[in-house]
PDB file of C-alpha atoms and ligand atoms in Angstrom:
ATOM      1  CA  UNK X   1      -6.054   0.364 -15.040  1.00  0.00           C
ATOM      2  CA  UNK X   2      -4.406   0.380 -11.568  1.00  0.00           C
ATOM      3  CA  UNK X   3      -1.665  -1.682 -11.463  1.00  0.00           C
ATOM      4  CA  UNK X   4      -0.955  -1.834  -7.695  1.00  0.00           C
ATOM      5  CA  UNK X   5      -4.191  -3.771  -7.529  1.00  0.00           C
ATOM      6  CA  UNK X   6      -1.983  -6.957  -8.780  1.00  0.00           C
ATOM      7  CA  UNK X   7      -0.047  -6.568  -5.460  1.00  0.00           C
ATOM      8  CA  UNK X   8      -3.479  -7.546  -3.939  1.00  0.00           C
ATOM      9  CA  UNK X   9      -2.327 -11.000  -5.413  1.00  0.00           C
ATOM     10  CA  UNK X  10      -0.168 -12.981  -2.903  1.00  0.00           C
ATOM     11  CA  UNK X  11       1.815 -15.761  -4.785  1.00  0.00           C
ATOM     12  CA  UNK X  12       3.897 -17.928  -3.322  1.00  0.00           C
ATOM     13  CA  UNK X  13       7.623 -18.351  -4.285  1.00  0.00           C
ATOM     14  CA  UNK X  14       9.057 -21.476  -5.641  1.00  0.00           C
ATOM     15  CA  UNK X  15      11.939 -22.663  -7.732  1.00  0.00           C
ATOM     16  CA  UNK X  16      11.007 -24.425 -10.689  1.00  0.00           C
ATOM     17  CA  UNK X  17      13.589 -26.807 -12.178  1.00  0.00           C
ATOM     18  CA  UNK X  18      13.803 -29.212 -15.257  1.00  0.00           C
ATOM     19  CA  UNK X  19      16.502 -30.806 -16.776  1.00  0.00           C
ATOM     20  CA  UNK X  20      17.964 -29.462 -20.447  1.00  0.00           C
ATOM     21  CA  UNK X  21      19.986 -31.736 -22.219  1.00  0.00           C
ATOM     22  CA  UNK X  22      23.145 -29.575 -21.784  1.00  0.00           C
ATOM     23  CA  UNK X  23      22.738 -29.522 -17.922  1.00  0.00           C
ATOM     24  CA  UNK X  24      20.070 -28.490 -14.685  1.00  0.00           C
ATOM     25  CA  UNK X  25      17.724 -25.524 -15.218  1.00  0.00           C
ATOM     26  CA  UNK X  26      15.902 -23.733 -12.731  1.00  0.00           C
ATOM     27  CA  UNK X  27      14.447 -20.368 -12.202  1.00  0.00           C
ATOM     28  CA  UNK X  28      12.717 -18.433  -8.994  1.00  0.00           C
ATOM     29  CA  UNK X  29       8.970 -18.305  -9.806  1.00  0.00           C
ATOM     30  CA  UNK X  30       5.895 -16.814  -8.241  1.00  0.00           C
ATOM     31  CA  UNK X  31       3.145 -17.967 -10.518  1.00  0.00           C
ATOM     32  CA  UNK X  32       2.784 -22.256  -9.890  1.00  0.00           C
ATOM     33  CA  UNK X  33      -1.028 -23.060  -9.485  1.00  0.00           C
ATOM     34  CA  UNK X  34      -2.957 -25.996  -9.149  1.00  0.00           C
ATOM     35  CA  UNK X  35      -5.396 -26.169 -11.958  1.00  0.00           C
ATOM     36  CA  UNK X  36      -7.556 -29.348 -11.474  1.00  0.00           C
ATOM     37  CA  UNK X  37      -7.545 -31.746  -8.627  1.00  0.00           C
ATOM     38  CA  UNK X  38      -8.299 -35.229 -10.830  1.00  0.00           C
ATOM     39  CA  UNK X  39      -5.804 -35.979 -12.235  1.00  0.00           C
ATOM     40  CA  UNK X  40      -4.043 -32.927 -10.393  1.00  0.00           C
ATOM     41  CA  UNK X  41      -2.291 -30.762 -12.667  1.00  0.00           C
ATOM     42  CA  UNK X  42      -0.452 -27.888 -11.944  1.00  0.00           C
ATOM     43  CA  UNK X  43       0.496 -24.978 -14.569  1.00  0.00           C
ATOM     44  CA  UNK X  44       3.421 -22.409 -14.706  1.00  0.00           C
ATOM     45  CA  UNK X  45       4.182 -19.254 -16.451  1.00  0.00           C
ATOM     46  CA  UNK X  46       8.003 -19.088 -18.065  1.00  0.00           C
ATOM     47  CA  UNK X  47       9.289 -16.431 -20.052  1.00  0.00           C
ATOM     48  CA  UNK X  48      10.158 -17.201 -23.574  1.00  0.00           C
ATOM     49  CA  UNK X  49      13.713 -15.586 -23.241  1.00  0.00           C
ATOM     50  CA  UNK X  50      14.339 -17.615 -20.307  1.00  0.00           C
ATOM     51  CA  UNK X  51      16.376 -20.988 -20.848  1.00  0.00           C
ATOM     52  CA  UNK X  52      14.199 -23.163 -18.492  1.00  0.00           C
ATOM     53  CA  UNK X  53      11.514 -22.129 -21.056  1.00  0.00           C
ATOM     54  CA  UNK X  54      13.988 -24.700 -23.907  1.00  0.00           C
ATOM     55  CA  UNK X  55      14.484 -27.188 -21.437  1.00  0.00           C
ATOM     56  CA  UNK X  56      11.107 -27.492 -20.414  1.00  0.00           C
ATOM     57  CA  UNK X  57      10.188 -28.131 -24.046  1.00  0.00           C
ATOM     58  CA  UNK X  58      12.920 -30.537 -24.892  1.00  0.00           C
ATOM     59  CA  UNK X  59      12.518 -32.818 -21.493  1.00  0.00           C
ATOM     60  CA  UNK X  60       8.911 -32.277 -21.019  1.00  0.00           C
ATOM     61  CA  UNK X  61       9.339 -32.570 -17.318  1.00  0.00           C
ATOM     62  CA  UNK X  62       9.084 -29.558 -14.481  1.00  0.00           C
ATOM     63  CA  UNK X  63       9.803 -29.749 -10.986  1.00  0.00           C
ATOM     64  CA  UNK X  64       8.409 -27.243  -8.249  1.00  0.00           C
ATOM     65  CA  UNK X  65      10.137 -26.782  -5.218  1.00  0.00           C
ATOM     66  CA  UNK X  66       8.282 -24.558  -2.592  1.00  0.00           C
ATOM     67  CA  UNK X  67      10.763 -21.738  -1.029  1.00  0.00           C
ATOM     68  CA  UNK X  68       9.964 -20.783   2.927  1.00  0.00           C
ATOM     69  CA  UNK X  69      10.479 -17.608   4.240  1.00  0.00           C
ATOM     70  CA  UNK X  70      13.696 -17.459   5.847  1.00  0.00           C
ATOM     71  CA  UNK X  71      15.267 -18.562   2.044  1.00  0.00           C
ATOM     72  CA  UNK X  72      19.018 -17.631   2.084  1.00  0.00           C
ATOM     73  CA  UNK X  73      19.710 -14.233  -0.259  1.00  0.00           C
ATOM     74  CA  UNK X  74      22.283 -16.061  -1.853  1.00  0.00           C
ATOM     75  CA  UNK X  75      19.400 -18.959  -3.090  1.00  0.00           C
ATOM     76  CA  UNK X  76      16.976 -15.770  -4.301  1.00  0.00           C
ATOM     77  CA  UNK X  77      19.852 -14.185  -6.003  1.00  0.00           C
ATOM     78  CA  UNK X  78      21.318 -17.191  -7.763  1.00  0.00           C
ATOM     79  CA  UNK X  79      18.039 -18.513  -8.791  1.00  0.00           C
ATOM     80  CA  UNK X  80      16.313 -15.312  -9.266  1.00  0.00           C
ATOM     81  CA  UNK X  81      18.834 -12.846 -10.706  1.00  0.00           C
ATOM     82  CA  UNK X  82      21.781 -14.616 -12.179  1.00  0.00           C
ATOM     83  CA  UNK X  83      21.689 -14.387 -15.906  1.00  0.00           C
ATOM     84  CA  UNK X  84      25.114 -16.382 -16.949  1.00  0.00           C
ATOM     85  CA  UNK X  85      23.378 -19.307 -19.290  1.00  0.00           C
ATOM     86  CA  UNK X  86      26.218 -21.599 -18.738  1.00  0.00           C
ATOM     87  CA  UNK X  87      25.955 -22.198 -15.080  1.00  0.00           C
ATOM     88  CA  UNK X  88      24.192 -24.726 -13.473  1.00  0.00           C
ATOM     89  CA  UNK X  89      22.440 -22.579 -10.447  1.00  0.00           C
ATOM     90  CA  UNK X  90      21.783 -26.009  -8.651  1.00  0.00           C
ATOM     91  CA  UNK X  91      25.527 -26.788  -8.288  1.00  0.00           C
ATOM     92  CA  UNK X  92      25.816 -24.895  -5.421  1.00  0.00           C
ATOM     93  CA  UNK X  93      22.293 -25.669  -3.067  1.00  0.00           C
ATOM     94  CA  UNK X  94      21.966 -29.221  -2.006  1.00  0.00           C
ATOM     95  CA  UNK X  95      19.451 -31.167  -4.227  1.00  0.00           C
ATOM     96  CA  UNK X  96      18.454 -34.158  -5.954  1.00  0.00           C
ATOM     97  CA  UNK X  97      17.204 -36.024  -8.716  1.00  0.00           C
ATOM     98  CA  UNK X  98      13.493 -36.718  -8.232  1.00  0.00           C
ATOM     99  CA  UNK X  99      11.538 -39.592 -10.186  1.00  0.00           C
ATOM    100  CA  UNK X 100      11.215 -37.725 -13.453  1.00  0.00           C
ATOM    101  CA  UNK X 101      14.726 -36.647 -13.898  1.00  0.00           C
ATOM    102  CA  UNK X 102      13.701 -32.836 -12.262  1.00  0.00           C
ATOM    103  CA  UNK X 103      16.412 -31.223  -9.924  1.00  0.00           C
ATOM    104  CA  UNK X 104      14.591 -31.101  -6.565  1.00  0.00           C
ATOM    105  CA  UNK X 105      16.387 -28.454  -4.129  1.00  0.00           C
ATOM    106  CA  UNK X 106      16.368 -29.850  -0.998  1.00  0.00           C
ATOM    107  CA  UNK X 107      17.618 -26.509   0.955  1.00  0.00           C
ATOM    108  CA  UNK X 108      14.815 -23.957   2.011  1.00  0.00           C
ATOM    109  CA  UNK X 109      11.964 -25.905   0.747  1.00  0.00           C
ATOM    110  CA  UNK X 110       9.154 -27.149   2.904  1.00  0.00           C
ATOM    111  CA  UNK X 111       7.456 -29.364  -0.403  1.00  0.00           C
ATOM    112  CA  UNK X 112       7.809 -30.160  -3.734  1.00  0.00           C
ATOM    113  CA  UNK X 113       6.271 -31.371  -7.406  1.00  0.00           C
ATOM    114  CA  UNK X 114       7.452 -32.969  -9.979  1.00  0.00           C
ATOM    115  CA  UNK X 115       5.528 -32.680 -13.055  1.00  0.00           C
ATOM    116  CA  UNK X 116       4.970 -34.411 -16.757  1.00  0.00           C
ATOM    117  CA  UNK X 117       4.020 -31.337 -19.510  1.00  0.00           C
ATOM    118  CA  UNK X 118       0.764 -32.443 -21.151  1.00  0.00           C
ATOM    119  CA  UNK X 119       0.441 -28.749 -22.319  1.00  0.00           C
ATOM    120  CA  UNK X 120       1.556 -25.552 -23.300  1.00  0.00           C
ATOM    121  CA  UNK X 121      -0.124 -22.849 -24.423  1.00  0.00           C
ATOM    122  CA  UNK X 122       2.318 -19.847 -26.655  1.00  0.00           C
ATOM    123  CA  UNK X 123       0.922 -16.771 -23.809  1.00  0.00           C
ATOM    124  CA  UNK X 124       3.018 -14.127 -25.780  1.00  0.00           C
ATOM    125  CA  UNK X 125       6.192 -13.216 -24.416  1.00  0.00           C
ATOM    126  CA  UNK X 126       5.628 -16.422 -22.293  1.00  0.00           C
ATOM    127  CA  UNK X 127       4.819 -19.987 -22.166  1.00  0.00           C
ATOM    128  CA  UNK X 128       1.984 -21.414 -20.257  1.00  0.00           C
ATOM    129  CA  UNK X 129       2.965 -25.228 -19.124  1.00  0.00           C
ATOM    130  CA  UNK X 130       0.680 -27.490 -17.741  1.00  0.00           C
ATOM    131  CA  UNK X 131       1.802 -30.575 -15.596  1.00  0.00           C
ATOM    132  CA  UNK X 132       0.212 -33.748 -14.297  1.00  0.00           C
ATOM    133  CA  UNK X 133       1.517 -34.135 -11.175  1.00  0.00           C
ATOM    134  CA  UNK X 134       3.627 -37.457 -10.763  1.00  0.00           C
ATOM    135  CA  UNK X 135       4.927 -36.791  -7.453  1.00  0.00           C
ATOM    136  CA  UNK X 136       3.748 -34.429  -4.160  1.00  0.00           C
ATOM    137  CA  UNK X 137       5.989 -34.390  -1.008  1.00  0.00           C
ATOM    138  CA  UNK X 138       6.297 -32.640   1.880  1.00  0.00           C
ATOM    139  CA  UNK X 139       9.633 -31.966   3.602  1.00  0.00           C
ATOM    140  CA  UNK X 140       9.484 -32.233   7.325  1.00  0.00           C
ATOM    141  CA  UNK X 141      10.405 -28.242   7.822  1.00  0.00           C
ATOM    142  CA  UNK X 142       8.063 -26.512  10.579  1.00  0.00           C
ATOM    143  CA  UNK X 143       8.470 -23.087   8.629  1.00  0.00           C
ATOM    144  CA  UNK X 144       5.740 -21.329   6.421  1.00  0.00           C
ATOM    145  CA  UNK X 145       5.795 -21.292   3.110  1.00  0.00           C
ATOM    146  CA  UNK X 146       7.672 -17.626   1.124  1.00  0.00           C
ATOM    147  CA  UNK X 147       4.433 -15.873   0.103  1.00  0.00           C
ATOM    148  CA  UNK X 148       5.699 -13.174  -2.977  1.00  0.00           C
ATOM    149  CA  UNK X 149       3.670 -10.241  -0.951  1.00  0.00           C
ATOM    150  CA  UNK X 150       5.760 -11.284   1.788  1.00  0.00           C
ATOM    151  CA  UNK X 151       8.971 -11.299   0.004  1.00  0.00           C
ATOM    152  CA  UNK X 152       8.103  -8.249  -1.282  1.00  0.00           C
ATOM    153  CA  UNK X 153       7.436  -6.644   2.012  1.00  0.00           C
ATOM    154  CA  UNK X 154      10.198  -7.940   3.762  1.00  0.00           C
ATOM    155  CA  UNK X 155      12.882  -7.848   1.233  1.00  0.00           C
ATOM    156  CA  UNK X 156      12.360  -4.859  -0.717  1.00  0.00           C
ATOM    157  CA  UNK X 157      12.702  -6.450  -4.130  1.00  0.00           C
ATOM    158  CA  UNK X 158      10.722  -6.297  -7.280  1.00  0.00           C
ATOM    159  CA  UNK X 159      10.055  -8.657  -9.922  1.00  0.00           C
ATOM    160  CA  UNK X 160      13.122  -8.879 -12.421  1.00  0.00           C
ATOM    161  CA  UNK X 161      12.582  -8.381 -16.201  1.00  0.00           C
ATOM    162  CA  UNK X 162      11.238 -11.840 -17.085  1.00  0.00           C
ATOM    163  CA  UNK X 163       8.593 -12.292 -14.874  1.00  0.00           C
ATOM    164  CA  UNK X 164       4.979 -12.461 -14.944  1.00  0.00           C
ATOM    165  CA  UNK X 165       4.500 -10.236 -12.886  1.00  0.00           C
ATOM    166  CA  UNK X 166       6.843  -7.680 -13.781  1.00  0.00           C
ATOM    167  CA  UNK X 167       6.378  -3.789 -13.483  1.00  0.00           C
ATOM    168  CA  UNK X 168       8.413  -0.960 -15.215  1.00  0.00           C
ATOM    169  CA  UNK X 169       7.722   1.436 -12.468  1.00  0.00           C
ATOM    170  CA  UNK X 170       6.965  -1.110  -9.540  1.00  0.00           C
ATOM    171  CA  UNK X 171       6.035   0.929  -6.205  1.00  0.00           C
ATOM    172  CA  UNK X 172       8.035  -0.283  -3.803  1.00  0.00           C
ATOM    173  CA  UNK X 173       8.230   1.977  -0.556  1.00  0.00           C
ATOM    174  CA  UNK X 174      11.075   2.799   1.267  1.00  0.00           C
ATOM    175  CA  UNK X 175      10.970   2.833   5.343  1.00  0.00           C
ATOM    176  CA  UNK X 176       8.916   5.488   6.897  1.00  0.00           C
ATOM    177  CA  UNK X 177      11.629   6.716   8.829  1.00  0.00           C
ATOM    178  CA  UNK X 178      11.422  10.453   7.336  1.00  0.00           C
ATOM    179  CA  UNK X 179      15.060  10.594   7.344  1.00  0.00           C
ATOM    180  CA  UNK X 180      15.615  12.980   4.394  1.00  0.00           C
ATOM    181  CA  UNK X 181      18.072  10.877   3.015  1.00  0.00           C
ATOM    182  CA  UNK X 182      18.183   9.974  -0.852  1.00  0.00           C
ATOM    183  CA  UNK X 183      17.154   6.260  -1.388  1.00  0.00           C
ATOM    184  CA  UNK X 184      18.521   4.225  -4.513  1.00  0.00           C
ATOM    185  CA  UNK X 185      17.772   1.816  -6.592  1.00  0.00           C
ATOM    186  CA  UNK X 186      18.711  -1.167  -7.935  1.00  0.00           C
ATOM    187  CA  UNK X 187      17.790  -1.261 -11.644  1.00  0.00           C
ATOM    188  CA  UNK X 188      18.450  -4.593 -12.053  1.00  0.00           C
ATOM    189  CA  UNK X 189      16.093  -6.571  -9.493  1.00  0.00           C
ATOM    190  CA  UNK X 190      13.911  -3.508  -8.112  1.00  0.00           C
ATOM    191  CA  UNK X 191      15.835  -3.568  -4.515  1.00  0.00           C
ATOM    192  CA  UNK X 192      16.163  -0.046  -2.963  1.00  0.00           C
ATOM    193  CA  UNK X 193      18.681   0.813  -0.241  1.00  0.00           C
ATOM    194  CA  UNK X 194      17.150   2.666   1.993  1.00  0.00           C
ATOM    195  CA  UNK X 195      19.717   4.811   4.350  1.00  0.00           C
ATOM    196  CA  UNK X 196      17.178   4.653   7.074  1.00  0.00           C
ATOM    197  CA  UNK X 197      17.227   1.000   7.177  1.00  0.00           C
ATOM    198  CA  UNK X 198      20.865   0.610   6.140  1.00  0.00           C
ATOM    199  CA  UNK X 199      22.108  -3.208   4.520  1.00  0.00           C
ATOM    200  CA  UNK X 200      22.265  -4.911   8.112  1.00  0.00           C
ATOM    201  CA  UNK X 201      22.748  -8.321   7.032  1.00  0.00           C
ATOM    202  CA  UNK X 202      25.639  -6.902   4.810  1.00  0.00           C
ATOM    203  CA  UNK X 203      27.277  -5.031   7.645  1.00  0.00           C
ATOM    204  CA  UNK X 204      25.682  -1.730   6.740  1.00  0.00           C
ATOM    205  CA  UNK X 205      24.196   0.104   9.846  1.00  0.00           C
ATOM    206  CA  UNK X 206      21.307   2.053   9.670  1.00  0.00           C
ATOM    207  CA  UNK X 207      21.967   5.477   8.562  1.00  0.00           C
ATOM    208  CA  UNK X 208      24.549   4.968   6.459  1.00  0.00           C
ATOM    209  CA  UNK X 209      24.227   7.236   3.455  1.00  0.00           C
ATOM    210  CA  UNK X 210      24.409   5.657  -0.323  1.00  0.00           C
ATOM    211  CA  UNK X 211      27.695   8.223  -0.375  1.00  0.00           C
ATOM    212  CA  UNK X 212      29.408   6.307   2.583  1.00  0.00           C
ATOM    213  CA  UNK X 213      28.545   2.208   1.687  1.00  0.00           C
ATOM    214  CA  UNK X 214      31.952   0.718   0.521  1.00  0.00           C
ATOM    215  CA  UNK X 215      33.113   0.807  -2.809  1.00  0.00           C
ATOM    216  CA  UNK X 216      32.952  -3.023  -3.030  1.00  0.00           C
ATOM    217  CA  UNK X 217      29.140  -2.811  -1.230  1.00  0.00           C
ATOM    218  CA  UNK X 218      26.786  -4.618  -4.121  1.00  0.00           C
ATOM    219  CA  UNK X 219      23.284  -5.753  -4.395  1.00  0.00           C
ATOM    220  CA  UNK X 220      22.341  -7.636  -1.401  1.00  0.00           C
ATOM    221  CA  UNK X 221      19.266  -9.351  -3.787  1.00  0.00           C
ATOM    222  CA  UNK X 222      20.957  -9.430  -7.504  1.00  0.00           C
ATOM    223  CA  UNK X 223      24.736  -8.930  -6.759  1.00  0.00           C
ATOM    224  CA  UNK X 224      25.384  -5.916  -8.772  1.00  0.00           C
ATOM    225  CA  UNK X 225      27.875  -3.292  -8.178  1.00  0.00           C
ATOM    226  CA  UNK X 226      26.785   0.201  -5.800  1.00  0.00           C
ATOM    227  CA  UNK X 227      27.682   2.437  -8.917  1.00  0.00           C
ATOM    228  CA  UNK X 228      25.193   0.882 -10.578  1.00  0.00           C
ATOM    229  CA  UNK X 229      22.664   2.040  -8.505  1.00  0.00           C
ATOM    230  CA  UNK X 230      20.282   5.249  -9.846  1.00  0.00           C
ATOM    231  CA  UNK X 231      18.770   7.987  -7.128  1.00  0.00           C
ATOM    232  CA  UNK X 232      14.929   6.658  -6.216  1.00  0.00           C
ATOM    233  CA  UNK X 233      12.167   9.007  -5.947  1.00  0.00           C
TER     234      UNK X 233
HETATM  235 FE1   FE A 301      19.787  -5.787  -7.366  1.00  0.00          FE
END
């Protein structure tokens, strides 16, 4: 099997939020689909280790929030990476409470779907929901919607762990700028600092070696410490 045919698939990226009856839940996701168009109904794929996955059971309700592609690092890395189960990730993004009792994020989303689980299918390590769609709207943001080969391209991340579309040994390239240097990577969400390209938005220029990035430098996707990094090859 060749596995970098799944990169053919392009995804979208969306944040996918119910409410638990301890507090919000929400996770980043890639795989939200429409499945029929009458009645429309939507399905999602959620890891069985993931706490959405609970909340989604107990409430019965999903909502979908469709990310655009200038979404802030810090909203990816919260919502994507985080993996303290006590913290509400919403509490810090502007959002609401849509129709169904969903957390809607109202920051870098151009549309979003709330949902009412009329079933889920056990997938193996995850669950498969499927929604009817109660509500569809479209934010008035002129920006195109986050596609996950996009992401991908542009922010040099992998899938983490619990994801559908996880791989052990995901191919990300570094630059092509032959620059000799050692690339690393981050073995928590897949990112690889790449000397050629340094960590601009972080203050890193390009060519900075992994040897001379601050001792407090971390993560610029997951937030993790620059020790923690292994040598890419
Ligand atoms: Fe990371």
């Amino acid at each position: 099997m060749n596995y970098d045919a799944f990169y053919a698939f392009s995804y979208g990226l969306y944040v996918v939020g119910t409410a638990g009856s301890d507090r919000l839940h929400g996770y980043i996701a890639n795989t939200a689909f429409q499945v029929t168009a009458e009645p429309p109904q939507i399905a999602i794929s959620c890891h069985k280790d993931n706490g959405s996955r609970k909340a989604i059971q107990e409430s019965g309700i999903f909502s979908i929030s469709v990310l655009h592609e200038d979404v802030s690092k810090e909203l990816v890395t919260v919502f994507g990476y985080q993996n303290d189960p006590t913290v509400d990730r919403f509490a810090g993004f502007s959002h609401m409470i849509g129709v169904t009792g969903a957390p809607i994020l109202l920051e870098d989303t151009i549309a979003y779907f709330e949902c009412r689980v009329v079933k889920s299918v056990d997938i193996g390590s995850h669950f498969l929901f499927i929604g009817q769609v109660e509500a569809a709207v479209e934010l008035k943001v002129s920006k195109e919607p986050m596609t996950y080969r996009y992401y991908r391209k542009t922010r040099k991340a992998a899938s983490p762990k619990n994801s559908p579309t996880y791989q052990a040994k995901d191919k990300l390239t570094p630059s092509d700028d032959k620059s000799g240097q050692q690339c690393w990577l981050c073995p928590s969400c897949g990112y690889i600092y790449d000397p050629a390209e340094g960590d601009p938005d972080s203050g890193i220029a390009p060519g900075t070696s992994y040897k001379e990035l601050p001792n407090d430098w971390i993560c610029p996707v997951c937030g993790i410490s620059k020790e923690s990094f292994i040598p890419y090859d």
